[in-house]
Tab-separated table of C-alpha atoms in Angstrom:
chain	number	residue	atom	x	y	z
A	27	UNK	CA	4.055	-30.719	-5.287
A	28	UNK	CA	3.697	-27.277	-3.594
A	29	UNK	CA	2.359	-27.509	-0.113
A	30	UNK	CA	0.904	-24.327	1.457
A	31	UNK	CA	-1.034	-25.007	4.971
A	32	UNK	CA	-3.248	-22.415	6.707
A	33	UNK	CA	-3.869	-23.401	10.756
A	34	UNK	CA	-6.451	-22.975	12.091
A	35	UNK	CA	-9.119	-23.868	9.628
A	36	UNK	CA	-12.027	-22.058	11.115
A	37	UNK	CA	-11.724	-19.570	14.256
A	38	UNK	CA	-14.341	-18.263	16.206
A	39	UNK	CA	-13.519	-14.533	17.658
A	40	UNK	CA	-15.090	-12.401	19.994
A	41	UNK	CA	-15.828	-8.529	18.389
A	42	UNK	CA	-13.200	-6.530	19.787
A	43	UNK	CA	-10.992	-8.950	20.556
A	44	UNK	CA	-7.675	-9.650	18.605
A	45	UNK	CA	-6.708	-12.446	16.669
A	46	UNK	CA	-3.598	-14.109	14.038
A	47	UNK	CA	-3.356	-17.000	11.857
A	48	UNK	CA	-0.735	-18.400	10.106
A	49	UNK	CA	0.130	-19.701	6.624
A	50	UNK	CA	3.245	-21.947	5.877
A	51	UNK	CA	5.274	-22.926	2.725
A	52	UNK	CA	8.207	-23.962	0.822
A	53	UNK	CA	11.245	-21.969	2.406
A	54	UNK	CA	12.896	-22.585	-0.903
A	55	UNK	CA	12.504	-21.065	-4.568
A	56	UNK	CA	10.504	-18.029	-2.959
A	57	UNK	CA	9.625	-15.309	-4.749
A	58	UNK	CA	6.284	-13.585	-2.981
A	59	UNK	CA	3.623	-14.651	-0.912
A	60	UNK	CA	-0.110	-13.048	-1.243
A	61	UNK	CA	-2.853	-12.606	1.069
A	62	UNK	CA	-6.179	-12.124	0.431
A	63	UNK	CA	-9.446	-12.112	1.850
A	64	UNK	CA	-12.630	-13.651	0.569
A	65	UNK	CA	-16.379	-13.308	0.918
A	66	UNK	CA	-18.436	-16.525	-0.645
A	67	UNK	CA	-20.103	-14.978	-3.778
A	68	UNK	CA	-17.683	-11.788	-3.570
A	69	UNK	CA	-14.291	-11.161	-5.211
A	70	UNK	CA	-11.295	-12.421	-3.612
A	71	UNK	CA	-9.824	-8.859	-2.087
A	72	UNK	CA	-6.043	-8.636	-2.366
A	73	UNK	CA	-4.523	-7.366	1.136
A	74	UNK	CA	-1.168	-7.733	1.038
A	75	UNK	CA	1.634	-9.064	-1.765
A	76	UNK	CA	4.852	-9.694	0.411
A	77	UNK	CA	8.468	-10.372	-1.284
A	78	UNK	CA	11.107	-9.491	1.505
A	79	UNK	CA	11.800	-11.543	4.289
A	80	UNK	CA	10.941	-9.400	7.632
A	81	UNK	CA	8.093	-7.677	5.336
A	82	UNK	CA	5.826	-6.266	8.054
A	83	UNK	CA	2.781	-4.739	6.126
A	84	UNK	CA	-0.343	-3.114	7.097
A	85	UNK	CA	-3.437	-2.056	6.439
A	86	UNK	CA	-5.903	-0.563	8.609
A	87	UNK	CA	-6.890	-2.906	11.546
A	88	UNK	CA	-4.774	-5.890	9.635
A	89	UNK	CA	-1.019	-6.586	9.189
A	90	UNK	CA	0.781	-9.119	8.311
A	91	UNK	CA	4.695	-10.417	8.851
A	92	UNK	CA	6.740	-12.898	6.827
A	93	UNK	CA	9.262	-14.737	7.604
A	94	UNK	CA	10.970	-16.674	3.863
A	95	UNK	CA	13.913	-18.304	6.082
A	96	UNK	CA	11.232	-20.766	7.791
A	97	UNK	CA	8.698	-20.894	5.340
A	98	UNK	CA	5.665	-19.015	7.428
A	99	UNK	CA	3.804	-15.831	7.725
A	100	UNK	CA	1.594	-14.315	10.260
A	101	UNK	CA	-1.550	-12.378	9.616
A	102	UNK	CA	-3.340	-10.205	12.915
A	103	UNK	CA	-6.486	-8.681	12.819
A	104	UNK	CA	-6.627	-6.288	15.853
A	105	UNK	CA	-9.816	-5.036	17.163
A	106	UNK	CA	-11.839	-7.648	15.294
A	107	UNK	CA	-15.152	-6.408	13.996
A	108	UNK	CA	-18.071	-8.013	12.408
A	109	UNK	CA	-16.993	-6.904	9.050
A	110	UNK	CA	-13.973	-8.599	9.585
A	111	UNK	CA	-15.963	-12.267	8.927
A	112	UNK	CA	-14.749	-14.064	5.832
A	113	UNK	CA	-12.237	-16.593	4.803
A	114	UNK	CA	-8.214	-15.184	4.492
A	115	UNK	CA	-6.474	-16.971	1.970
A	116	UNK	CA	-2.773	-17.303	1.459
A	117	UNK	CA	-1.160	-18.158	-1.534
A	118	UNK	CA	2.485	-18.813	-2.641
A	119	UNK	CA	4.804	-18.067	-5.596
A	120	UNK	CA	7.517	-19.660	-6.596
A	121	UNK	CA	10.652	-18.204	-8.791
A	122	UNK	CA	9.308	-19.408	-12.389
A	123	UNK	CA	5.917	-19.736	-11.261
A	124	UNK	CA	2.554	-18.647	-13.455
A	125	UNK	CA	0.357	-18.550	-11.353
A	126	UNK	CA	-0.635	-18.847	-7.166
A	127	UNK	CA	-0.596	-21.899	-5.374
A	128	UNK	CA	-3.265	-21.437	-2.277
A	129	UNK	CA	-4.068	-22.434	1.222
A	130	UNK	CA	-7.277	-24.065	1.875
A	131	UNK	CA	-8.055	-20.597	3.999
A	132	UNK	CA	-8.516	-19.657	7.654
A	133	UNK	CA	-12.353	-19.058	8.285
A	134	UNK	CA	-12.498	-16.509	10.598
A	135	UNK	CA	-15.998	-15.566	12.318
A	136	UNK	CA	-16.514	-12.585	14.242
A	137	UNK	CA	-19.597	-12.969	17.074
A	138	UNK	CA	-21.447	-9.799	18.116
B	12	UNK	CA	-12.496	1.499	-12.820
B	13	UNK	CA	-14.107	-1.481	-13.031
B	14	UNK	CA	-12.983	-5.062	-11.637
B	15	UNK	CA	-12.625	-8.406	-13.415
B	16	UNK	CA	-16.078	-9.487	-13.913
B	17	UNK	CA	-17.338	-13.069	-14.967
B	18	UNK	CA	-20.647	-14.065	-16.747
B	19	UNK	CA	-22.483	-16.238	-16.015
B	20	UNK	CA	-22.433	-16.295	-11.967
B	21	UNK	CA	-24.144	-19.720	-11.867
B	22	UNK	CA	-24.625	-22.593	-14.350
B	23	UNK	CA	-26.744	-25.747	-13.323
B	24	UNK	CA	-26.124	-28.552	-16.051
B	25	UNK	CA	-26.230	-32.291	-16.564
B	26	UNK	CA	-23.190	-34.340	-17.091
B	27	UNK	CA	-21.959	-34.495	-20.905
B	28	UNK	CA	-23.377	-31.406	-21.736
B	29	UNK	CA	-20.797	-28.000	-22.831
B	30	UNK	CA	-20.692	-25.098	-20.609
B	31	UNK	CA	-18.708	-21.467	-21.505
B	32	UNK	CA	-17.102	-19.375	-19.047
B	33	UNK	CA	-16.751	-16.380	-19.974
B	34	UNK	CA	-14.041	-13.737	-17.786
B	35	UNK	CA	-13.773	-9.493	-18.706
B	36	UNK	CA	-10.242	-8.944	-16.754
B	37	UNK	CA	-9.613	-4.826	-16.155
B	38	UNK	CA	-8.945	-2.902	-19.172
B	39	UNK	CA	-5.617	-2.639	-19.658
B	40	UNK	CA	-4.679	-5.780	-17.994
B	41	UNK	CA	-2.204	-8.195	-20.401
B	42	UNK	CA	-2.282	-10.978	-17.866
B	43	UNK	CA	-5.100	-13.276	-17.806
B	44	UNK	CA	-5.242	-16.430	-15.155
B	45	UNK	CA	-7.993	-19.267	-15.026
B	46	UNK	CA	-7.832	-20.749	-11.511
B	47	UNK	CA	-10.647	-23.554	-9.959
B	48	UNK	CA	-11.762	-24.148	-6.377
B	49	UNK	CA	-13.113	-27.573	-5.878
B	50	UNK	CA	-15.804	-28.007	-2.688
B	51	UNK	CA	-13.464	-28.252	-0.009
B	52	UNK	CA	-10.353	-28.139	-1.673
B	53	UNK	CA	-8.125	-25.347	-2.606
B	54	UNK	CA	-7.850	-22.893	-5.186
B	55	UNK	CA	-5.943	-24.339	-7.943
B	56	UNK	CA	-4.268	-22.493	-11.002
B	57	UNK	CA	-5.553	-23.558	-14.301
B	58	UNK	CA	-3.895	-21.476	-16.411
B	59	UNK	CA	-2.194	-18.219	-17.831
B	60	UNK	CA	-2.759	-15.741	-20.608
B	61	UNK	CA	-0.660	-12.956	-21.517
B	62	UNK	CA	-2.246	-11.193	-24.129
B	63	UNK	CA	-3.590	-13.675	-26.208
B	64	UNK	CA	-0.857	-16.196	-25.959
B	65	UNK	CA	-1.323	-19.069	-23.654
B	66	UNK	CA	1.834	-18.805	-20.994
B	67	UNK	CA	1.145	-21.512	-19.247
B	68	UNK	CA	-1.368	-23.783	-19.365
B	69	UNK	CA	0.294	-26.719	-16.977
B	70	UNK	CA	-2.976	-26.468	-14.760
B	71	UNK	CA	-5.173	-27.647	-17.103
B	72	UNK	CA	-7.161	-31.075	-15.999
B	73	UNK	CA	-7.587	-32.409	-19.285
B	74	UNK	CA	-8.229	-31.913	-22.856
B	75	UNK	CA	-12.111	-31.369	-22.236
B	76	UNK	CA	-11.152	-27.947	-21.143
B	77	UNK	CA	-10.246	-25.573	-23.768
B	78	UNK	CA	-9.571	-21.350	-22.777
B	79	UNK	CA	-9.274	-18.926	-25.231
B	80	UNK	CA	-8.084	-14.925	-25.352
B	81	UNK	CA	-8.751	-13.729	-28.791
B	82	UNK	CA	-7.995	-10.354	-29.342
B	83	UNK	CA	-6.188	-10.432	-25.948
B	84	UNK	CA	-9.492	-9.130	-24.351
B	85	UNK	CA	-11.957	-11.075	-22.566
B	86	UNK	CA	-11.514	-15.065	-22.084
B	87	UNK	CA	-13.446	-17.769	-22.381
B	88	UNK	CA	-13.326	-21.184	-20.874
B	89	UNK	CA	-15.221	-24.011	-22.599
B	90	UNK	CA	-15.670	-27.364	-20.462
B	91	UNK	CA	-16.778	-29.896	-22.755
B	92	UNK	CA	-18.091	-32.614	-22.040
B	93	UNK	CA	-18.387	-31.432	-18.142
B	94	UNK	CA	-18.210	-34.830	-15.810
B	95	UNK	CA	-19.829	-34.616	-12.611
B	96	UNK	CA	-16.090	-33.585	-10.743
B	97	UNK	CA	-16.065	-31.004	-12.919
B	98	UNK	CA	-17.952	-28.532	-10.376
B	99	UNK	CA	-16.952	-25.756	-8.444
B	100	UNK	CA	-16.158	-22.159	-8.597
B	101	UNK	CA	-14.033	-21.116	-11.711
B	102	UNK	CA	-12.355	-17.686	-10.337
B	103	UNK	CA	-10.601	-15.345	-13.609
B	104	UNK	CA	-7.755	-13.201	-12.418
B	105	UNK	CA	-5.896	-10.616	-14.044
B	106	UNK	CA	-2.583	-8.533	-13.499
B	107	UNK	CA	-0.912	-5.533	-15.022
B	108	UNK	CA	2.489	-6.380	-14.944
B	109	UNK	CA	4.529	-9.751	-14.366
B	110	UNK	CA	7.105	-9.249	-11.505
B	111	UNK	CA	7.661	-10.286	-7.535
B	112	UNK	CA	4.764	-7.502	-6.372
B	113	UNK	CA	2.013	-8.359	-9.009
B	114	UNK	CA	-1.379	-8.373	-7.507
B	115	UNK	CA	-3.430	-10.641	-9.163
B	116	UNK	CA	-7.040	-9.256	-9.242
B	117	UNK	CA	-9.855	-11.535	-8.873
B	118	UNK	CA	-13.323	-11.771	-10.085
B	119	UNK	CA	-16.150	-13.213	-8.325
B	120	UNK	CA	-16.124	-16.645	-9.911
B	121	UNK	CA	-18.723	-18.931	-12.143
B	122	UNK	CA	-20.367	-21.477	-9.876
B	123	UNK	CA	-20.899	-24.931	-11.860
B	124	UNK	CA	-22.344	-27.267	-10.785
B	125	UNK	CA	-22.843	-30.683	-13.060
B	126	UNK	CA	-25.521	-33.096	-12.239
């Protein structure tokens, strides 16, 4: 059984200040490791899809690192805004794999 | 361009009775996934389409849930009878191409819920 954790479950975050969470998982059989971020009622929004260990990707205010050696990746938000309020999801793929095997999610909430 | 889209967006119904899911992936799209998120729990794969040819379907609870791609098109996903731990969000998914950087796109899910 694939285990994929998320820490911390729920994070409260000043606007403007900066923030990371982190996802871990199986260090062996990798083959990519998503992130996405989630609205309840919306569409899951792919960020990032992440294959290479050292990956560093970005976009806009968000980036994210991975590291496939020790089975963990990082994800900052800098500058949080209110916007920025929703649950970021992780989810792993092994070689052979269908389909995603997910975190529970980091809640992240963004006070004014 | 349009995103995967799912019909209906809620269903309310009592225990025993059959409930269709029904998931539109983007046009063009030959990979399908059925994935479930159980209150409190985590998303969980259900299973995979390509076309209209079942890939994978190792996901699947039991044999009260039955998907189908006909045409390689639009899905459905038949729960019958639904059981009361049967409820949560039913998210569709599709990709364009199989490989290590496929982004799965995701619709906004059905919400069950079985009484």
């Amino acid at each position: 059984i694939l285990n994929v954790e998320q820490s911390p479950q729920s994070l409260h975050v000043q606007e403007g200040d900066s923030t990371n969470f982190t996802c871990s998982f199986p260090s062996s059989n990798f083959y990519a490791l998503h992130w996405y971020r989630w609205e309840t009622a919306k569409s899951p929004e792919a960020l990032f899809v992440m294959t290479l260990n050292g990956d560093e990707k970005k976009k806009g205010r968000i980036s994210a690192t991975l590291n496939t050696k020790e089975g963990y990746s990082y994800l900052y938000i800098k500058g949080s805004q209110p916007e920025d309020s929703a649950t970021y999801l992780c989810a792993f793929k092994g070689g052979g794999a269908d389909g995603l095997t997910f975190g529970k999610g980091t809640h992240l909430i963004i006070q004014p | 361009e349009a995103g995967v889209t799912q019909f209906p967006s809620h269903s309310v119904i009592e225990k025993g009775q059959t409930v269709t899911l029904r998931c539109d992936p983007i046009s063009g799209h030959d990979n399908l996934y059925w994935y479930r998120r159980v209150m409190g729990k985590e998303i969980k794969f259900l299973l995979h389409f390509v076309k209209e040819s079942k890939q994978d379907e190792s996901g699947m609870p039991n044999n009260r849930f039955l998907a189908e791609r006909t045409g390689g098109t639009y899905s459905t996903l038949k729960v019958q009878p639904a059981e009361l731990e049967d409820s949560g969000v039913y998210f569709c998914a599709s990709s364009h191409f199989r490989g290590a950087r496929e982004t799965q796109y995701f619709g906004p899910g059905t919400r069950l819920l079985v009484l």
